[in-house]
Structures are given as C-alpha cells and as structure tokens.
Amino acid sequence: MMSNLDTSRKGVAVGPLLAKNAMLVMLVSLSICIFVYASRAAVGNLYVLSLKDEIEAVATLNSKGEIPSIVDARQLTASVMSWDGHTPSTLAYVASFTRWFEHLLSQSHVYQQNSLSIDVPMMLDEAIEARPTMSNQYLLRAMELWLEGESKEVIAHQYQLAQHFGPFDKDVALASLEFYLAYWPSLTKQEKVLASRYLLSPRDYRLNYWQIGAVIKRSQNQKRACNLLRFNNVHIRECKV
C-alpha cells in the first residue's frame, strides 16, 4: 500500500486496506489479460509489445533488488498513447501498467507519486466511456477506489459492474473473492452467496483450487474461508491446521 495515500480524506470509515502483495498479484494478472485485448486492437503496434517486455524486465529487476528505469517506462507509455491511445483496451492496459509500475517503484527510495505523469483514474474513465462492457476496466477502477480508502459500498458497485459484464470471467472471480474475503464481516447476504460460489465451485469460473488457495492465504479472513471449505468437505493446502 502506498504510504502517501490519504485514506481518510473522504471522511468515510476506511475498511481493510489492499495489501501490497495482493495488489501486485492482481495488477500483474489484469495487465496480462488486458494486454491480449490491447495487442489485438493494435496489430503491429511494437510499442504495446515493448510495454509487455518492460513489465517482464521490471519484474526481473525488482527480484534482484535493482531500481527500474522511470525514464524508459515513461517513454514507452507515451509512445503507446501516441500510437494507439484512443482504444479502450490500450487505455486500460496503460493504466494497469502505470499503477503496477508505481507500486513496484514505491518499494524503492526513488519513489515519487505519479512518476509516469499519467492520470490513472481519468484514463479509466475514458476507457469505460468508450467501451462500457469490458469487465476488467471496472476491476481496475475498484482497485483505485480501494487504494483511495473509499467506502465498501462504493468499491462493491464497481465489482458488481465487472460481474455483470464478465459473470464467469476468472479475473473477475479472483478479484471479487479478494474483495469479499477482505470485507467478509460486512458483506450482504447476496455477496456472501457469491463469495461461497467462488470458493466451492471454482471450475465454473475456469479456476483451480490452487488459485483460490492463493487468495485465501493472503486474506485476513483466511479462517472464515477455510471453515466454509471444511464444512463442505473441501480440503486445500492453505487450510491445513
């Protein structure tokens, strides 16, 4: 979680914070998924391919404890936007890359907020306005609201939109489960039913139990999820006593 976010500035009760490792995993997943749409929408766009390479390069540097290049990332995002910045898939891809890159950078001593000079919320608004039926855009917006410390109800609305447009999408299911487990005590009956479906019927969403287990392991409400699984005779490694 970025330390310089003022999570209380909106005057609402701040719920569970999005953990750093959870955010990283979710953003990597969304970046890869949205990249598929972006590359199809921009056939021959070498800049989009270069941005994908940058993700892999930055991840490698981060694993070695080295500092990624802000200049290179800024130039690449600018090139992508100038070449193909009007398609909603590209807007969403650059937004997810920007937030992911800044998250990694926040773990180094050179971090400055908005290092890539990109307005992520505005970019997501443009993408949604251009193509309001792409579910991953709502997941990214939900994550932004979560990071900003918005109320559970405001964040949940974005997940509901993502579920509406991608009811059986695996990224939607995993991101929604992450959110539901974080806010489990305050979920509505309908939200608990859907969370239970994700936990008990992952194959309906093209998921495996190791993916469900990874989400459970990161959750502060791991015990609640494990109790539900055990009650239904589902046993996974993350829930072993």
mmCIF file of C-alpha atoms in Angstrom:
data_model
loop_
_atom_site.group_PDB
_atom_site.id
_atom_site.type_symbol
_atom_site.label_atom_id
_atom_site.label_comp_id
_atom_site.label_asym_id
_atom_site.label_seq_id
_atom_site.Cartn_x
_atom_site.Cartn_y
_atom_site.Cartn_z
ATOM 1 C CA MET A 1 0.000 0.000 0.000
ATOM 2 C CA MET A 2 1.447 3.393 -0.938
ATOM 3 C CA SER A 3 2.263 5.218 2.242
ATOM 4 C CA ASN A 4 1.427 8.701 0.998
ATOM 5 C CA LEU A 5 -2.191 7.942 0.191
ATOM 6 C CA ASP A 6 -4.543 9.835 2.469
ATOM 7 C CA THR A 7 -7.028 7.072 3.098
ATOM 8 C CA SER A 8 -9.219 9.155 5.357
ATOM 9 C CA ARG A 9 -9.579 12.335 3.345
ATOM 10 C CA LYS A 10 -13.093 11.491 2.179
ATOM 11 C CA GLY A 11 -14.450 11.433 5.716
ATOM 12 C CA VAL A 12 -15.648 7.828 5.481
ATOM 13 C CA ALA A 13 -14.821 4.828 7.599
ATOM 14 C CA VAL A 14 -11.858 3.135 5.976
ATOM 15 C CA GLY A 15 -12.197 -0.614 5.600
ATOM 16 C CA PRO A 16 -9.497 -3.245 5.118
ATOM 17 C CA LEU A 17 -6.535 -1.952 3.151
ATOM 18 C CA LEU A 18 -5.422 -3.637 -0.050
ATOM 19 C CA ALA A 19 -2.233 -5.474 0.880
ATOM 20 C CA LYS A 20 0.878 -4.852 -1.208
ATOM 21 C CA ASN A 21 1.308 -8.443 -2.317
ATOM 22 C CA ALA A 22 -2.391 -8.738 -3.179
ATOM 23 C CA MET A 23 -2.258 -5.584 -5.270
ATOM 24 C CA LEU A 24 0.849 -6.777 -7.111
ATOM 25 C CA VAL A 25 -0.686 -10.144 -7.965
ATOM 26 C CA MET A 26 -3.970 -8.596 -9.097
ATOM 27 C CA LEU A 27 -2.296 -5.955 -11.252
ATOM 28 C CA VAL A 28 0.019 -8.457 -12.938
ATOM 29 C CA SER A 29 -2.964 -10.671 -13.744
ATOM 30 C CA LEU A 30 -5.016 -7.774 -15.108
ATOM 31 C CA SER A 31 -2.073 -6.397 -17.088
ATOM 32 C CA ILE A 32 -1.503 -9.716 -18.831
ATOM 33 C CA CYS A 33 -5.204 -10.184 -19.555
ATOM 34 C CA ILE A 34 -5.726 -6.665 -20.875
ATOM 35 C CA PHE A 35 -2.539 -6.962 -22.939
ATOM 36 C CA VAL A 36 -4.272 -9.620 -25.040
ATOM 37 C CA TYR A 37 -7.053 -7.151 -25.906
ATOM 38 C CA ALA A 38 -4.608 -4.308 -26.474
ATOM 39 C CA SER A 39 -2.355 -6.288 -28.792
ATOM 40 C CA ARG A 40 -5.331 -7.473 -30.854
ATOM 41 C CA ALA A 41 -6.672 -3.933 -31.099
ATOM 42 C CA ALA A 42 -3.278 -2.594 -32.141
ATOM 43 C CA VAL A 43 -1.939 -5.105 -34.652
ATOM 44 C CA GLY A 44 1.661 -4.278 -35.450
ATOM 45 C CA ASN A 45 1.977 -1.879 -32.536
ATOM 46 C CA LEU A 46 5.508 -2.644 -31.401
ATOM 47 C CA TYR A 47 5.155 -0.161 -28.572
ATOM 48 C CA VAL A 48 2.462 -2.271 -26.936
ATOM 49 C CA LEU A 49 4.720 -5.313 -27.251
ATOM 50 C CA SER A 50 7.582 -3.280 -25.785
ATOM 51 C CA LEU A 51 5.414 -2.342 -22.821
ATOM 52 C CA LYS A 52 4.821 -6.039 -22.176
ATOM 53 C CA ASP A 53 8.580 -6.594 -22.312
ATOM 54 C CA GLU A 54 9.010 -3.718 -19.860
ATOM 55 C CA ILE A 55 6.721 -5.467 -17.378
ATOM 56 C CA GLU A 56 8.882 -8.578 -17.552
ATOM 57 C CA ALA A 57 12.102 -6.548 -17.322
ATOM 58 C CA VAL A 58 10.905 -4.506 -14.351
ATOM 59 C CA ALA A 59 9.794 -7.650 -12.546
ATOM 60 C CA THR A 60 13.251 -9.157 -13.089
ATOM 61 C CA LEU A 61 14.993 -6.030 -11.803
ATOM 62 C CA ASN A 62 12.724 -5.931 -8.780
ATOM 63 C CA SER A 63 13.520 -9.537 -7.913
ATOM 64 C CA LYS A 64 17.224 -8.607 -7.950
ATOM 65 C CA GLY A 65 16.661 -5.551 -5.795
ATOM 66 C CA GLU A 66 17.553 -3.168 -8.624
ATOM 67 C CA ILE A 67 15.732 0.076 -9.459
ATOM 68 C CA PRO A 68 13.637 0.114 -12.685
ATOM 69 C CA SER A 69 14.074 2.967 -15.141
ATOM 70 C CA ILE A 70 11.401 5.640 -14.760
ATOM 71 C CA VAL A 71 12.574 7.316 -17.974
ATOM 72 C CA ASP A 72 12.227 4.148 -20.062
ATOM 73 C CA ALA A 73 8.775 3.399 -18.666
ATOM 74 C CA ARG A 74 7.629 6.979 -19.219
ATOM 75 C CA GLN A 75 8.863 6.976 -22.823
ATOM 76 C CA LEU A 76 7.186 3.664 -23.569
ATOM 77 C CA THR A 77 3.826 4.671 -22.130
ATOM 78 C CA ALA A 78 3.994 7.946 -24.058
ATOM 79 C CA SER A 79 4.757 6.040 -27.269
ATOM 80 C CA VAL A 80 1.868 3.633 -26.739
ATOM 81 C CA MET A 81 -0.526 6.500 -26.112
ATOM 82 C CA SER A 82 0.623 8.473 -29.164
ATOM 83 C CA TRP A 83 0.364 5.408 -31.414
ATOM 84 C CA ASP A 84 -2.830 3.819 -30.176
ATOM 85 C CA GLY A 85 -4.035 5.728 -27.137
ATOM 86 C CA HIS A 86 -7.665 6.084 -28.179
ATOM 87 C CA THR A 87 -8.750 2.454 -27.878
ATOM 88 C CA PRO A 88 -10.297 1.468 -24.528
ATOM 89 C CA SER A 89 -8.184 -1.692 -24.263
ATOM 90 C CA THR A 90 -4.960 0.293 -24.654
ATOM 91 C CA LEU A 91 -6.115 2.916 -22.159
ATOM 92 C CA ALA A 92 -6.885 0.205 -19.621
ATOM 93 C CA TYR A 93 -3.593 -1.561 -20.309
ATOM 94 C CA VAL A 94 -1.508 1.573 -19.822
ATOM 95 C CA ALA A 95 -3.487 2.380 -16.658
ATOM 96 C CA SER A 96 -2.826 -1.067 -15.198
ATOM 97 C CA PHE A 97 0.859 -0.908 -16.165
ATOM 98 C CA THR A 98 1.207 2.543 -14.605
ATOM 99 C CA ARG A 99 -0.313 1.516 -11.296
ATOM 100 C CA TRP A 100 1.707 -1.725 -11.247
ATOM 101 C CA PHE A 101 4.955 0.098 -12.084
ATOM 102 C CA GLU A 102 4.360 2.724 -9.412
ATOM 103 C CA HIS A 103 3.569 0.021 -6.889
ATOM 104 C CA LEU A 104 6.920 -1.635 -7.546
ATOM 105 C CA LEU A 105 8.678 1.709 -7.511
ATOM 106 C CA SER A 106 7.073 2.600 -4.175
ATOM 107 C CA GLN A 107 9.232 -0.074 -2.602
ATOM 108 C CA SER A 108 12.430 1.792 -3.556
ATOM 109 C CA HIS A 109 13.949 5.024 -2.219
ATOM 110 C CA VAL A 110 13.467 6.845 -5.547
ATOM 111 C CA TYR A 111 9.675 6.719 -5.447
ATOM 112 C CA GLN A 112 7.685 9.813 -6.269
ATOM 113 C CA GLN A 113 3.910 9.689 -6.615
ATOM 114 C CA ASN A 114 2.706 9.726 -10.245
ATOM 115 C CA SER A 115 6.229 9.070 -11.537
ATOM 116 C CA LEU A 116 4.922 8.368 -15.041
ATOM 117 C CA SER A 117 2.814 11.551 -15.147
ATOM 118 C CA ILE A 118 -0.332 9.603 -16.021
ATOM 119 C CA ASP A 119 -3.756 10.278 -14.525
ATOM 120 C CA VAL A 120 -4.912 6.702 -13.980
ATOM 121 C CA PRO A 121 -8.484 7.480 -12.779
ATOM 122 C CA MET A 122 -9.099 9.783 -15.749
ATOM 123 C CA MET A 123 -7.679 7.187 -18.143
ATOM 124 C CA LEU A 124 -10.008 4.530 -16.745
ATOM 125 C CA ASP A 125 -12.983 6.887 -17.044
ATOM 126 C CA GLU A 126 -12.137 7.409 -20.728
ATOM 127 C CA ALA A 127 -11.792 3.676 -21.323
ATOM 128 C CA ILE A 128 -15.127 2.896 -19.658
ATOM 129 C CA GLU A 129 -16.887 5.673 -21.543
ATOM 130 C CA ALA A 130 -15.549 4.322 -24.846
ATOM 131 C CA ARG A 131 -16.346 0.674 -24.094
ATOM 132 C CA PRO A 132 -18.567 0.249 -21.032
ATOM 133 C CA THR A 133 -18.844 -3.532 -21.435
ATOM 134 C CA MET A 134 -15.218 -4.566 -20.726
ATOM 135 C CA SER A 135 -15.215 -6.063 -17.232
ATOM 136 C CA ASN A 136 -11.519 -5.617 -16.409
ATOM 137 C CA GLN A 137 -11.854 -1.849 -16.541
ATOM 138 C CA TYR A 138 -14.223 -1.960 -13.579
ATOM 139 C CA LEU A 139 -11.791 -4.157 -11.653
ATOM 140 C CA LEU A 140 -9.073 -1.554 -12.140
ATOM 141 C CA ARG A 141 -11.411 1.235 -11.068
ATOM 142 C CA ALA A 142 -12.431 -0.778 -7.996
ATOM 143 C CA MET A 143 -8.767 -1.184 -7.105
ATOM 144 C CA GLU A 144 -8.195 2.560 -7.450
ATOM 145 C CA LEU A 145 -11.125 3.279 -5.137
ATOM 146 C CA TRP A 146 -9.885 0.668 -2.677
ATOM 147 C CA LEU A 147 -6.437 2.265 -2.619
ATOM 148 C CA GLU A 148 -8.005 5.673 -2.063
ATOM 149 C CA GLY A 149 -9.858 4.400 1.007
ATOM 150 C CA GLU A 150 -13.371 4.642 -0.405
ATOM 151 C CA SER A 151 -16.278 3.009 1.400
ATOM 152 C CA LYS A 152 -17.081 -0.651 0.928
ATOM 153 C CA GLU A 153 -20.346 0.191 -0.852
ATOM 154 C CA VAL A 154 -18.648 2.423 -3.427
ATOM 155 C CA ILE A 155 -15.977 -0.180 -4.183
ATOM 156 C CA ALA A 156 -18.521 -3.020 -4.298
ATOM 157 C CA HIS A 157 -20.505 -1.232 -7.012
ATOM 158 C CA GLN A 158 -17.525 -1.464 -9.379
ATOM 159 C CA TYR A 159 -17.155 -5.172 -8.680
ATOM 160 C CA GLN A 160 -20.863 -5.618 -9.383
ATOM 161 C CA LEU A 161 -20.414 -3.951 -12.769
ATOM 162 C CA ALA A 162 -17.457 -6.211 -13.539
ATOM 163 C CA GLN A 163 -19.539 -9.257 -12.566
ATOM 164 C CA HIS A 164 -22.393 -8.066 -14.767
ATOM 165 C CA PHE A 165 -20.209 -7.865 -17.879
ATOM 166 C CA GLY A 166 -17.995 -10.845 -17.019
ATOM 167 C CA PRO A 167 -20.079 -13.160 -14.808
ATOM 168 C CA PHE A 168 -17.836 -16.194 -15.362
ATOM 169 C CA ASP A 169 -14.568 -14.401 -16.083
ATOM 170 C CA LYS A 170 -11.763 -15.840 -13.945
ATOM 171 C CA ASP A 171 -10.102 -12.460 -13.325
ATOM 172 C CA VAL A 172 -13.422 -11.052 -12.153
ATOM 173 C CA ALA A 173 -13.953 -14.054 -9.881
ATOM 174 C CA LEU A 174 -10.490 -13.865 -8.289
ATOM 175 C CA ALA A 175 -10.569 -10.090 -7.798
ATOM 176 C CA SER A 176 -14.101 -10.262 -6.378
ATOM 177 C CA LEU A 177 -13.113 -13.051 -3.986
ATOM 178 C CA GLU A 178 -10.147 -10.991 -2.790
ATOM 179 C CA PHE A 179 -12.517 -8.124 -2.016
ATOM 180 C CA TYR A 180 -15.223 -10.259 -0.421
ATOM 181 C CA LEU A 181 -12.782 -12.005 1.900
ATOM 182 C CA ALA A 182 -11.331 -8.655 2.974
ATOM 183 C CA TYR A 183 -14.792 -7.322 3.848
ATOM 184 C CA TRP A 184 -16.402 -10.604 4.913
ATOM 185 C CA PRO A 185 -17.966 -9.397 8.204
ATOM 186 C CA SER A 186 -19.832 -6.589 6.406
ATOM 187 C CA LEU A 187 -20.955 -8.467 3.281
ATOM 188 C CA THR A 188 -24.595 -8.573 2.262
ATOM 189 C CA LYS A 189 -26.347 -11.938 2.006
ATOM 190 C CA GLN A 190 -26.073 -11.825 -1.791
ATOM 191 C CA GLU A 191 -22.352 -11.056 -1.640
ATOM 192 C CA LYS A 192 -21.733 -13.945 0.760
ATOM 193 C CA VAL A 193 -23.603 -16.304 -1.562
ATOM 194 C CA LEU A 194 -21.435 -15.238 -4.499
ATOM 195 C CA ALA A 195 -18.243 -15.494 -2.432
ATOM 196 C CA SER A 196 -19.286 -19.020 -1.443
ATOM 197 C CA ARG A 197 -19.767 -19.935 -5.100
ATOM 198 C CA TYR A 198 -16.265 -18.743 -5.911
ATOM 199 C CA LEU A 199 -14.884 -20.849 -3.051
ATOM 200 C CA LEU A 200 -16.926 -24.001 -3.622
ATOM 201 C CA SER A 201 -17.346 -24.047 -7.415
ATOM 202 C CA PRO A 202 -14.138 -22.547 -8.862
ATOM 203 C CA ARG A 203 -14.329 -24.628 -12.033
ATOM 204 C CA ASP A 204 -17.454 -22.703 -13.035
ATOM 205 C CA TYR A 205 -15.099 -19.735 -13.415
ATOM 206 C CA ARG A 206 -12.245 -21.689 -15.044
ATOM 207 C CA LEU A 207 -10.258 -21.609 -11.807
ATOM 208 C CA ASN A 208 -8.306 -24.230 -9.893
ATOM 209 C CA TYR A 209 -8.167 -24.612 -6.140
ATOM 210 C CA TRP A 210 -4.522 -23.562 -6.033
ATOM 211 C CA GLN A 211 -5.635 -20.157 -7.364
ATOM 212 C CA ILE A 212 -8.406 -19.963 -4.779
ATOM 213 C CA GLY A 213 -5.922 -21.041 -2.129
ATOM 214 C CA ALA A 214 -3.516 -18.241 -3.046
ATOM 215 C CA VAL A 215 -6.262 -15.664 -2.457
ATOM 216 C CA ILE A 216 -7.254 -17.296 0.833
ATOM 217 C CA LYS A 217 -3.647 -17.339 2.032
ATOM 218 C CA ARG A 218 -3.363 -13.551 1.573
ATOM 219 C CA SER A 219 -6.637 -12.814 3.347
ATOM 220 C CA GLN A 220 -7.000 -11.633 6.924
ATOM 221 C CA ASN A 221 -10.214 -13.690 6.985
ATOM 222 C CA GLN A 222 -8.482 -16.908 5.968
ATOM 223 C CA LYS A 223 -10.014 -18.811 8.880
ATOM 224 C CA ARG A 224 -13.584 -17.983 7.804
ATOM 225 C CA ALA A 225 -12.928 -19.162 4.245
ATOM 226 C CA CYS A 226 -11.256 -22.356 5.465
ATOM 227 C CA ASN A 227 -14.129 -23.135 7.830
ATOM 228 C CA LEU A 228 -16.581 -22.852 4.936
ATOM 229 C CA LEU A 229 -14.467 -25.153 2.764
ATOM 230 C CA ARG A 230 -14.044 -27.746 5.523
ATOM 231 C CA PHE A 231 -17.780 -27.681 6.279
ATOM 232 C CA ASN A 232 -18.346 -28.624 2.624
ATOM 233 C CA ASN A 233 -15.635 -31.324 2.704
ATOM 234 C CA VAL A 234 -13.247 -29.334 0.541
ATOM 235 C CA HIS A 235 -9.657 -29.603 1.725
ATOM 236 C CA ILE A 236 -6.839 -27.464 0.368
ATOM 237 C CA ARG A 237 -3.240 -26.990 1.458
ATOM 238 C CA GLU A 238 -3.751 -23.414 2.646
ATOM 239 C CA CYS A 239 -6.368 -24.567 5.144
ATOM 240 C CA LYS A 240 -4.422 -27.358 6.797
ATOM 241 C CA VAL A 241 -4.171 -26.920 10.553
#
